[in-house]
JSON list of C-alpha atoms in Angstrom, two decimals:
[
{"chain": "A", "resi": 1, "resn": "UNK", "atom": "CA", "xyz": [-45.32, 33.68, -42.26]},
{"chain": "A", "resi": 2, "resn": "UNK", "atom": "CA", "xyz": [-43.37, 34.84, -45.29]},
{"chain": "A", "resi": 3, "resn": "UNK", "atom": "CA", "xyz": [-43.17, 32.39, -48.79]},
{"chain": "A", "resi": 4, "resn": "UNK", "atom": "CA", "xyz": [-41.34, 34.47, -51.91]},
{"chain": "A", "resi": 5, "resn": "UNK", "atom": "CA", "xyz": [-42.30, 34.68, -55.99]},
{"chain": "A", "resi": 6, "resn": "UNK", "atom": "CA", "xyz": [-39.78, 33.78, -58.66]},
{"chain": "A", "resi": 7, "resn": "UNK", "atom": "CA", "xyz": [-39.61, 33.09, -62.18]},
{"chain": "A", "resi": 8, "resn": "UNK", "atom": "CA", "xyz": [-43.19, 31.56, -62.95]},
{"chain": "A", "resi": 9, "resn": "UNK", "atom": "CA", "xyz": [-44.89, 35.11, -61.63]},
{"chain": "A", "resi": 10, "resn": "UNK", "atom": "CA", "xyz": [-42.11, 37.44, -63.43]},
{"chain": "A", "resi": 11, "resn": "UNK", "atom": "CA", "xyz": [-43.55, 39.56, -66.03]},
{"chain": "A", "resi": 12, "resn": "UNK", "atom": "CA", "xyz": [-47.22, 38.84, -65.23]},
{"chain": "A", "resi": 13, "resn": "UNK", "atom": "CA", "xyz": [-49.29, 42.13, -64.42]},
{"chain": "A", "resi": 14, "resn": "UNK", "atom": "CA", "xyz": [-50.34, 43.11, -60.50]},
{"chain": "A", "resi": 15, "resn": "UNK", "atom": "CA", "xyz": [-53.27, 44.52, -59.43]},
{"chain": "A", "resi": 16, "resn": "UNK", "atom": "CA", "xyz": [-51.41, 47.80, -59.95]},
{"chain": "A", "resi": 17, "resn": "UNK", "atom": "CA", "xyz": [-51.08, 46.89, -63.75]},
{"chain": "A", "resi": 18, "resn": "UNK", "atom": "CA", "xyz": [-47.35, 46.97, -63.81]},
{"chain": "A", "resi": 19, "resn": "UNK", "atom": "CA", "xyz": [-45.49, 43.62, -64.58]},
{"chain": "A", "resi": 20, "resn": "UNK", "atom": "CA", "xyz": [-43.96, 41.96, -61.40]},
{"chain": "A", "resi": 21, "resn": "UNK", "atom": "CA", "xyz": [-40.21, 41.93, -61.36]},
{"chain": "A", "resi": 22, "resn": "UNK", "atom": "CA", "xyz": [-38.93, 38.98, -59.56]},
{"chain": "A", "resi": 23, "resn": "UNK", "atom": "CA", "xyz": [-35.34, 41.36, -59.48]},
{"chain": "A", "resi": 24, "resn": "UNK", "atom": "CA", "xyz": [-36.90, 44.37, -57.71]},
{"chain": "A", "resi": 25, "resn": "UNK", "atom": "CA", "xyz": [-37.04, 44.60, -53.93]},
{"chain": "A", "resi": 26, "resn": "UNK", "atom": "CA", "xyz": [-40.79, 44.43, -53.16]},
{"chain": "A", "resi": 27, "resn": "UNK", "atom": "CA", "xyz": [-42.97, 43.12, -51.35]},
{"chain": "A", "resi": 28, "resn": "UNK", "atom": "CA", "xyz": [-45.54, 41.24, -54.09]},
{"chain": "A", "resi": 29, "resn": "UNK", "atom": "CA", "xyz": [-48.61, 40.51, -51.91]},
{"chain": "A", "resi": 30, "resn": "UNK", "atom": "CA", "xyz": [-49.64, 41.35, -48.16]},
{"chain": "A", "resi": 31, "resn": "UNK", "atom": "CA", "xyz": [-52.73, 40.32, -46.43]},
{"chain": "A", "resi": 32, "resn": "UNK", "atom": "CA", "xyz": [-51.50, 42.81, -43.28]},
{"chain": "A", "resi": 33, "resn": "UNK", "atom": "CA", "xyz": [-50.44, 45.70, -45.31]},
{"chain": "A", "resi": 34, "resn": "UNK", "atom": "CA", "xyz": [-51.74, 47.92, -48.45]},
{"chain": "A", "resi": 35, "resn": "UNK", "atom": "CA", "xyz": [-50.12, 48.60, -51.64]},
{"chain": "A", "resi": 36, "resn": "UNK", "atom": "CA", "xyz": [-47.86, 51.51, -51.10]},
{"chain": "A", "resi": 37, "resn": "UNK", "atom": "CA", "xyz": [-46.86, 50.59, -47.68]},
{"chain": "A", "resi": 38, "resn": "UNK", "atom": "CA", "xyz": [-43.30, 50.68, -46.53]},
{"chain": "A", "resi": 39, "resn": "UNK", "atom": "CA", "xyz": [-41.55, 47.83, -44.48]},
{"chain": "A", "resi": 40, "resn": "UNK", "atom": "CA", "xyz": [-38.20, 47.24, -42.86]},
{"chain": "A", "resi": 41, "resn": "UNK", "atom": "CA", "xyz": [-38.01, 43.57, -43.04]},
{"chain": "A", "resi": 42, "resn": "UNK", "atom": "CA", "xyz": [-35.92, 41.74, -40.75]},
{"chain": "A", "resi": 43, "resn": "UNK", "atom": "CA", "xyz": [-34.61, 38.11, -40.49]},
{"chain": "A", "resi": 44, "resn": "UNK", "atom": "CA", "xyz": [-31.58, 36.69, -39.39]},
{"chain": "A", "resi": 45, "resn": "UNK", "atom": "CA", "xyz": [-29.41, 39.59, -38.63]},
{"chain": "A", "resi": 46, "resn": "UNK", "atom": "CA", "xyz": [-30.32, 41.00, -42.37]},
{"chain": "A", "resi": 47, "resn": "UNK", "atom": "CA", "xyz": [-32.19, 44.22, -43.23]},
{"chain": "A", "resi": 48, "resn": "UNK", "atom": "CA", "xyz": [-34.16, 44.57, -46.34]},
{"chain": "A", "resi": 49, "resn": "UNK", "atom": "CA", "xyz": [-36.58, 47.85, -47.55]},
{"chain": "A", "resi": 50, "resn": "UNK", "atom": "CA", "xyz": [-39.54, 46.83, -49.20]},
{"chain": "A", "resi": 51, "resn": "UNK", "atom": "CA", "xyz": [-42.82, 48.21, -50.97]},
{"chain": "A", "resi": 52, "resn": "UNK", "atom": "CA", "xyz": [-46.07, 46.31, -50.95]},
{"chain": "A", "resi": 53, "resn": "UNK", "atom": "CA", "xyz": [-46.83, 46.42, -54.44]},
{"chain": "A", "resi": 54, "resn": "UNK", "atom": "CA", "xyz": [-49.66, 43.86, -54.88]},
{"chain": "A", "resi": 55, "resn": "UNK", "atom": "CA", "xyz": [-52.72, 42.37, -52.96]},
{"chain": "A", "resi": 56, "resn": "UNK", "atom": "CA", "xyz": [-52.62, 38.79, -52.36]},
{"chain": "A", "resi": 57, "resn": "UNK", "atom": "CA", "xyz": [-54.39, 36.11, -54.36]},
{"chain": "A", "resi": 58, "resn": "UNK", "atom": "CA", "xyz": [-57.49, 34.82, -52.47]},
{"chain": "A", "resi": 59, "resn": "UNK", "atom": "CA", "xyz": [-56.45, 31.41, -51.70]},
{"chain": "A", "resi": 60, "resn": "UNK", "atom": "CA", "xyz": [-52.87, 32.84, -50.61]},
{"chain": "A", "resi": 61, "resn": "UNK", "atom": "CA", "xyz": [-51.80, 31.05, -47.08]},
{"chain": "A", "resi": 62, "resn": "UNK", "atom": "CA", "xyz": [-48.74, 33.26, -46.57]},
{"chain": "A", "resi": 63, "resn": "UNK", "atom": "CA", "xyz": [-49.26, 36.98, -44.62]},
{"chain": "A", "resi": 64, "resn": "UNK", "atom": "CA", "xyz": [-46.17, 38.24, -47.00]},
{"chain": "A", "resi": 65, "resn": "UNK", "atom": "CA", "xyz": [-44.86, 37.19, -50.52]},
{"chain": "A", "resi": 66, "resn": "UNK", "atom": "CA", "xyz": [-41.86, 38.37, -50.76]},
{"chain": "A", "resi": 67, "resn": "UNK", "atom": "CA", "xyz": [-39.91, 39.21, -54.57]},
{"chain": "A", "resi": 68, "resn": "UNK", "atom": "CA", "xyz": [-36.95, 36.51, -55.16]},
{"chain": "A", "resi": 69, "resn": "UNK", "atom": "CA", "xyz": [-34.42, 39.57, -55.11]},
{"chain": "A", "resi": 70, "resn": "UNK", "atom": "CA", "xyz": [-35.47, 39.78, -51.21]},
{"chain": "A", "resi": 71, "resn": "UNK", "atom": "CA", "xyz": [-35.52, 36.62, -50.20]},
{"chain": "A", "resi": 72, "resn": "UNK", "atom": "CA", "xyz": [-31.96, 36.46, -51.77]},
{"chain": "A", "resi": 73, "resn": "UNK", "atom": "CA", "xyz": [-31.09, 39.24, -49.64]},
{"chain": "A", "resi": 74, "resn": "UNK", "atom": "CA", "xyz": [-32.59, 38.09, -46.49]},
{"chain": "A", "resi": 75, "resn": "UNK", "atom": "CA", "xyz": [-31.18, 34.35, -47.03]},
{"chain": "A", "resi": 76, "resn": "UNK", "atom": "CA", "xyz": [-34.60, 33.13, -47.10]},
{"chain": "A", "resi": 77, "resn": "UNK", "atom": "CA", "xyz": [-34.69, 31.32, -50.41]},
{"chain": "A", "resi": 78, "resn": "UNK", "atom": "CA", "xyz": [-33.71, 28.04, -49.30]},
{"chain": "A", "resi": 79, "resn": "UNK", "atom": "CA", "xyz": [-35.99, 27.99, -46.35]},
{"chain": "A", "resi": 80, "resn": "UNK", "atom": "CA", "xyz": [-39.17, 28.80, -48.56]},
{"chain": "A", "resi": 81, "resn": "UNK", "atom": "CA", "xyz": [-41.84, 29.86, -45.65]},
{"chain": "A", "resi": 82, "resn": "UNK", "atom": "CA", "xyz": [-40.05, 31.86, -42.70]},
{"chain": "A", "resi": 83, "resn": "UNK", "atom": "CA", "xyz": [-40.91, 34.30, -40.07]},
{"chain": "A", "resi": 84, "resn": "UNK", "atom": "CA", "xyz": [-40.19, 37.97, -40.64]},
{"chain": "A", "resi": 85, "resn": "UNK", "atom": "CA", "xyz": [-39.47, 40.88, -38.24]},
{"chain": "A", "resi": 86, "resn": "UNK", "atom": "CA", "xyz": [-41.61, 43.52, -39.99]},
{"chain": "A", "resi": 87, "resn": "UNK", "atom": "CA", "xyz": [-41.45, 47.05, -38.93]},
{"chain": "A", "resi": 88, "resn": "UNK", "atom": "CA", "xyz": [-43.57, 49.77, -40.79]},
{"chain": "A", "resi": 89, "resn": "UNK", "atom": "CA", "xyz": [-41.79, 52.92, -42.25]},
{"chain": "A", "resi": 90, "resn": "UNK", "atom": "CA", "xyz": [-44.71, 54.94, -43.16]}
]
């Protein structure tokens, strides 16, 4: 199951010690995947690219955090906590 960061986490540093942009198309956390890792996400119809750019926080219940720009793009914001297709592309 998917759930998606916005404005409270934008700015604050990852674990890679850049500052999360809720604007860029990323992947924020993944408890499947490790930083670096490539995904075609897939929900609805819609398509979306992502990088894992984060590990998740230890008491996270989501498998993927999603960025707010792709949860805009996959229609997902309104939902909150979906279920991805997730295909890796490297």
């Amino acid at each position: 199951n998917t759930t998606w960061y916005g404005a409270s986490h934008h700015g604050k540093p990852m674990s890679n010690g850049k500052p999360f942009d809720a604007c860029n198309p990323t992947i924020v956390a993944s408890k499947i995947f490790p930083k670096g890792t490539r995904l075609r996400l897939h929900y609805r119809g819609t398509i979306a690219d992502v990088t894992v750019t984060d590990t998740p926080h230890k008491d996270a219940k989501a498998d993927i955090d999603l960025s707010y720009a792709v949860a805009i793009r996959l229609g997902a914001v309104v939902e909150g906590r979906v279920d991805l297709g997730v295909e890796p592309l490297n």
